PDB file of C-alpha atoms in Angstrom:
ATOM      1  CA  LEU A  24      85.337  10.419  76.096  1.00 61.00           C
ATOM      2  CA  VAL A  25      84.865   6.972  74.952  1.00 64.00           C
ATOM      3  CA  ILE A  26      86.375   5.953  72.041  1.00 64.00           C
ATOM      4  CA  VAL A  27      85.266   2.595  70.581  1.00 65.00           C
ATOM      5  CA  PRO A  28      87.829   1.275  67.852  1.00 61.00           C
ATOM      6  CA  PRO A  29      85.829  -0.668  65.030  1.00 61.00           C
ATOM      7  CA  LEU A  30      89.027  -2.274  63.915  1.00 58.00           C
ATOM      8  CA  SER A  31      89.800  -5.928  65.297  1.00 60.00           C
ATOM      9  CA  GLY A  32      92.909  -6.026  67.512  1.00 64.00           C
ATOM     10  CA  LEU A  33      92.415  -3.034  69.272  1.00 63.00           C
ATOM     11  CA  SER A  34      91.295  -3.055  72.917  1.00 66.00           C
ATOM     12  CA  ALA A  35      89.791  -0.432  75.343  1.00 65.00           C
ATOM     13  CA  VAL A  36      92.330   1.960  76.740  1.00 66.00           C
ATOM     14  CA  ARG A  37      91.565   4.197  79.745  1.00 69.00           C
ATOM     15  CA  ALA A  38      93.675   7.221  79.418  1.00 67.00           C
ATOM     16  CA  LEU A  39      94.563   8.460  83.159  1.00 67.00           C
ATOM     17  CA  ARG A  40      96.039  11.859  82.126  1.00 67.00           C
ATOM     18  CA  VAL A  41      94.655  14.943  80.928  1.00 73.00           C
ATOM     19  CA  VAL A  42      93.473  14.879  77.520  1.00 72.00           C
ATOM     20  CA  GLU A  43      92.465  17.482  74.732  1.00 73.00           C
ATOM     21  CA  THR A  44      90.252  17.092  71.931  1.00 72.00           C
ATOM     22  CA  ARG A  45      93.299  17.479  69.401  1.00 70.00           C
ATOM     23  CA  ASP A  46      94.544  14.027  70.939  1.00 74.00           C
ATOM     24  CA  LEU A  47      92.014  12.475  68.793  1.00 74.00           C
ATOM     25  CA  PHE A  48      93.794  13.067  65.593  1.00 74.00           C
ATOM     26  CA  GLY A  49      96.939  11.007  66.386  1.00 75.00           C
ATOM     27  CA  THR A  50      94.594   8.436  68.118  1.00 75.00           C
ATOM     28  CA  VAL A  51      92.470   7.955  64.866  1.00 76.00           C
ATOM     29  CA  LEU A  52      95.468   7.884  62.605  1.00 76.00           C
ATOM     30  CA  THR A  53      97.071   4.960  64.796  1.00 73.00           C
ATOM     31  CA  ALA A  54      93.836   3.314  64.836  1.00 73.00           C
ATOM     32  CA  LEU A  55      93.932   3.333  61.065  1.00 75.00           C
ATOM     33  CA  ASP A  56      97.337   2.396  60.810  1.00 74.00           C
ATOM     34  CA  VAL A  57      98.460   5.720  59.103  1.00 76.00           C
ATOM     35  CA  ASP A  58     102.097   7.321  59.969  1.00 71.00           C
ATOM     36  CA  PHE A  59     101.561  11.177  60.196  1.00 70.00           C
ATOM     37  CA  GLY A  60     104.808  11.781  61.994  1.00 67.00           C
ATOM     38  CA  ALA A  61     105.929  12.180  65.279  1.00 62.00           C
ATOM     39  CA  SER A  62     103.791  14.821  66.533  1.00 58.00           C
ATOM     40  CA  ALA A  63     100.679  12.977  65.793  1.00 55.00           C
ATOM     41  CA  ARG A  64     101.971   9.794  67.540  1.00 56.00           C
ATOM     42  CA  GLU A  65     102.993  11.777  70.543  1.00 61.00           C
ATOM     43  CA  ARG A  66      99.141  12.468  70.967  1.00 62.00           C
ATOM     44  CA  ASP A  67      97.976   9.012  70.764  1.00 68.00           C
ATOM     45  CA  LEU A  68      95.443   7.854  73.222  1.00 71.00           C
ATOM     46  CA  LEU A  69      95.925   4.338  72.620  1.00 67.00           C
ATOM     47  CA  ALA A  70      99.556   4.289  73.166  1.00 65.00           C
ATOM     48  CA  GLY A  71      98.993   3.506  76.782  1.00 57.00           C
ATOM     49  CA  ASP A  72     101.087   6.506  77.903  1.00 52.00           C
ATOM     50  CA  SER A  73     101.916   6.126  81.359  1.00 45.00           C
ATOM     51  CA  THR A  74     101.478   9.967  82.001  1.00 47.00           C
ATOM     52  CA  ARG A  75      98.838  10.237  85.032  1.00 43.00           C
ATOM     53  CA  VAL A  76      96.101  12.502  85.197  1.00 41.00           C
ATOM     54  CA  HIS A  77      97.386  16.173  86.747  1.00 40.00           C
ATOM     55  CA  GLU A  78     100.724  15.814  84.955  1.00 53.00           C
ATOM     56  CA  ARG A  79      99.872  17.723  81.791  1.00 64.00           C
ATOM     57  CA  LYS A  80      98.471  21.214  80.864  1.00 80.00           C
ATOM     58  CA  ALA A  81      95.377  21.707  78.604  1.00 83.00           C
ATOM     59  CA  PHE A  82      93.939  24.406  77.232  1.00 84.00           C
ATOM     60  CA  SER A  83      90.496  25.009  75.527  1.00 83.00           C
ATOM     61  CA  ILE A  84      88.727  27.905  74.226  1.00 79.00           C
ATOM     62  CA  VAL A  85      85.382  28.991  73.024  1.00 78.00           C
ATOM     63  CA  TRP A  86      85.601  32.031  70.878  1.00 67.00           C
ATOM     64  CA  LEU A  87      82.402  33.484  69.313  1.00 67.00           C
ATOM     65  CA  PRO A  88      82.914  37.337  69.318  1.00 60.00           C
ATOM     66  CA  ASP A  89      81.288  37.775  66.094  1.00 61.00           C
ATOM     67  CA  ALA A  90      77.974  35.367  66.792  1.00 60.00           C
ATOM     68  CA  LYS A  91      74.680  37.446  66.292  1.00 60.00           C
ATOM     69  CA  PRO A  92      73.074  38.477  69.599  1.00 57.00           C
ATOM     70  CA  GLU A  93      70.039  36.917  68.698  1.00 61.00           C
ATOM     71  CA  TRP A  94      71.792  33.492  68.491  1.00 59.00           C
ATOM     72  CA  GLY A  95      72.180  33.907  72.096  1.00 59.00           C
ATOM     73  CA  LYS A  96      75.817  32.566  71.990  1.00 61.00           C
ATOM     74  CA  ARG A  97      78.165  35.581  71.895  1.00 62.00           C
ATOM     75  CA  PHE A  98      80.902  35.136  74.227  1.00 69.00           C
ATOM     76  CA  GLN A  99      84.687  34.623  74.850  1.00 78.00           C
ATOM     77  CA  LEU A 100      85.901  31.897  76.993  1.00 83.00           C
ATOM     78  CA  SER A 101      89.382  30.384  77.689  1.00 88.00           C
ATOM     79  CA  ALA A 102      90.504  28.131  80.322  1.00 92.00           C
ATOM     80  CA  LEU A 103      93.894  26.166  81.411  1.00 92.00           C
ATOM     81  CA  ARG A 104      94.351  23.110  83.039  1.00 92.00           C
ATOM     82  CA  ASP A 105      97.715  22.529  84.860  1.00 90.00           C
ATOM     83  CA  GLY A 106      98.001  19.914  87.378  1.00 86.00           C
ATOM     84  CA  ARG A 107      95.263  20.027  89.980  1.00 90.00           C
ATOM     85  CA  TRP A 108      94.288  23.569  89.021  1.00 94.00           C
ATOM     86  CA  LYS A 109      92.045  24.856  86.361  1.00 95.00           C
ATOM     87  CA  PHE A 110      91.948  28.459  85.784  1.00 96.00           C
ATOM     88  CA  VAL A 111      88.998  29.835  83.586  1.00 95.00           C
ATOM     89  CA  ARG A 112      88.899  33.331  81.967  1.00 93.00           C
ATOM     90  CA  ASP A 113      85.438  34.730  80.984  1.00 88.00           C
ATOM     91  CA  PHE A 114      86.320  37.662  78.343  1.00 81.00           C
ATOM     92  CA  THR A 115      82.906  38.594  77.611  1.00 79.00           C
ATOM     93  CA  ARG A 116      81.821  39.357  81.356  1.00 81.00           C
ATOM     94  CA  ASP A 117      85.396  40.178  82.406  1.00 87.00           C
ATOM     95  CA  ARG A 118      85.854  37.437  85.168  1.00 91.00           C
ATOM     96  CA  SER A 119      88.084  34.789  86.204  1.00 95.00           C
ATOM     97  CA  ALA A 120      88.222  31.877  88.262  1.00 97.00           C
ATOM     98  CA  LEU A 121      90.432  29.197  89.751  1.00 97.00           C
ATOM     99  CA  PHE A 122      89.363  25.804  90.885  1.00 97.00           C
ATOM    100  CA  ASP A 123      91.207  23.431  93.024  1.00 97.00           C
ATOM    101  CA  LEU A 124      90.107  20.020  91.086  1.00 93.00           C
ATOM    102  CA  GLY A 125      91.695  17.969  93.736  1.00 92.00           C
ATOM    103  CA  ALA A 126      89.586  19.118  96.518  1.00 95.00           C
ATOM    104  CA  ASP A 127      86.683  20.456  93.990  1.00 96.00           C
ATOM    105  CA  PRO A 128      86.142  18.224  91.018  1.00 92.00           C
ATOM    106  CA  LYS A 129      82.712  19.781  90.257  1.00 95.00           C
ATOM    107  CA  GLU A 130      84.360  23.466  89.964  1.00 95.00           C
ATOM    108  CA  LEU A 131      82.170  24.932  92.570  1.00 96.00           C
ATOM    109  CA  ARG A 132      84.457  27.184  94.680  1.00 97.00           C
ATOM    110  CA  ASP A 133      86.628  29.872  93.177  1.00 98.00           C
ATOM    111  CA  VAL A 134      89.797  29.770  95.329  1.00 98.00           C
ATOM    112  CA  SER A 135      91.808  32.413  93.291  1.00 97.00           C
ATOM    113  CA  ALA A 136      91.848  34.713  96.312  1.00 97.00           C
ATOM    114  CA  GLU A 137      93.364  32.122  98.518  1.00 97.00           C
ATOM    115  CA  HIS A 138      96.026  31.058  95.978  1.00 97.00           C
ATOM    116  CA  SER A 139      96.538  34.415  94.290  1.00 97.00           C
ATOM    117  CA  ASP A 140     100.177  33.344  93.282  1.00 97.00           C
ATOM    118  CA  VAL A 141      98.971  30.261  91.232  1.00 96.00           C
ATOM    119  CA  ALA A 142      95.867  32.337  89.763  1.00 97.00           C
ATOM    120  CA  THR A 143      98.324  35.162  88.610  1.00 96.00           C
ATOM    121  CA  SER A 144     100.779  32.748  87.001  1.00 95.00           C
ATOM    122  CA  MET A 145      97.872  30.697  85.078  1.00 95.00           C
ATOM    123  CA  ARG A 146      96.159  34.009  84.140  1.00 94.00           C
ATOM    124  CA  ALA A 147      99.448  35.107  82.199  1.00 94.00           C
ATOM    125  CA  THR A 148     100.219  31.737  80.647  1.00 92.00           C
ATOM    126  CA  LEU A 149      96.290  31.405  79.448  1.00 91.00           C
ATOM    127  CA  GLU A 150      96.313  34.883  78.214  1.00 89.00           C
ATOM    128  CA  THR A 151      99.589  34.510  76.104  1.00 89.00           C
ATOM    129  CA  TRP A 152      97.982  31.308  74.966  1.00 84.00           C
ATOM    130  CA  THR A 153      94.566  32.993  73.941  1.00 81.00           C
ATOM    131  CA  GLN A 154      96.425  35.871  72.184  1.00 82.00           C
ATOM    132  CA  GLU A 155      98.322  33.292  70.023  1.00 81.00           C
ATOM    133  CA  GLN A 156      94.999  31.545  68.884  1.00 75.00           C
ATOM    134  CA  GLN A 157      93.497  34.929  68.026  1.00 69.00           C
ATOM    135  CA  ASN A 158      96.480  35.829  65.966  1.00 70.00           C
ATOM    136  CA  ARG A 159      96.362  32.447  63.969  1.00 66.00           C
ATOM    137  CA  GLY A 160      92.674  33.385  63.118  1.00 59.00           C
ATOM    138  CA  GLY A 161      93.327  37.106  62.483  1.00 58.00           C
ATOM    139  CA  ASN A 162      94.058  36.420  58.666  1.00 60.00           C
ATOM    140  CA  ALA A 163      91.187  34.258  58.213  1.00 61.00           C
ATOM    141  CA  GLU A 164      88.626  35.530  55.538  1.00 67.00           C
ATOM    142  CA  ARG A 165      85.225  36.415  56.907  1.00 68.00           C
ATOM    143  CA  ARG A 166      81.901  35.877  55.020  1.00 74.00           C
ATOM    144  CA  PRO A 167      78.492  36.531  55.924  1.00 78.00           C
ATOM    145  CA  ILE A 168      76.275  33.463  56.533  1.00 81.00           C
ATOM    146  CA  ASP A 169      73.343  33.505  53.949  1.00 85.00           C
ATOM    147  CA  LYS A 170      69.692  32.872  55.673  1.00 88.00           C
ATOM    148  CA  ASP A 171      69.888  29.382  54.229  1.00 90.00           C
ATOM    149  CA  LEU A 172      72.982  28.340  55.689  1.00 86.00           C
ATOM    150  CA  GLU A 173      71.829  30.149  59.005  1.00 85.00           C
ATOM    151  CA  ARG A 174      68.827  27.778  58.971  1.00 88.00           C
ATOM    152  CA  LYS A 175      70.722  24.812  58.676  1.00 87.00           C
ATOM    153  CA  LEU A 176      73.211  25.490  61.337  1.00 83.00           C
ATOM    154  CA  LYS A 177      70.217  26.303  63.740  1.00 83.00           C
ATOM    155  CA  GLU A 178      68.747  23.026  62.684  1.00 86.00           C
ATOM    156  CA  LEU A 179      71.886  21.148  63.597  1.00 84.00           C
ATOM    157  CA  GLY A 180      72.236  22.902  66.927  1.00 78.00           C
ATOM    158  CA  TYR A 181      75.118  25.190  66.137  1.00 74.00           C
ATOM    159  CA  LEU A 182      73.270  28.761  66.367  1.00 73.00           C
TER     160      LEU A 182
END
């Protein structure tokens, strides 16, 4: 991720730690000199945090269980990065994999059999987090997508 601040007085910063897209919120607020509370400031990528890569957990999720099959994008996937490890859980195909990013940064070799203790622990953490995310959206109102909106979303590449 490259952020080029449009404001004078800000210089380039290289974050040497694991980051999540939600870190952008605090970063943008700082760049605009907006104070939004401590939780946003903690996620400021421009703060020059000394936390190094492999010292922070990061979760990610792609959750499209209600997508129409013809969109070709019906899947449920989540991942956890913790230190040198990355655990990926594909709920659609009922598969998972553990990667040692220190030895295999391109994630080509599943090492879950050799490191079953790490895989088991990370799977439990990831599944708890994934369940929380599902519960948060459980009360969301679902609306059908009309043909015009579907066409626009396809043109933008979302479907």
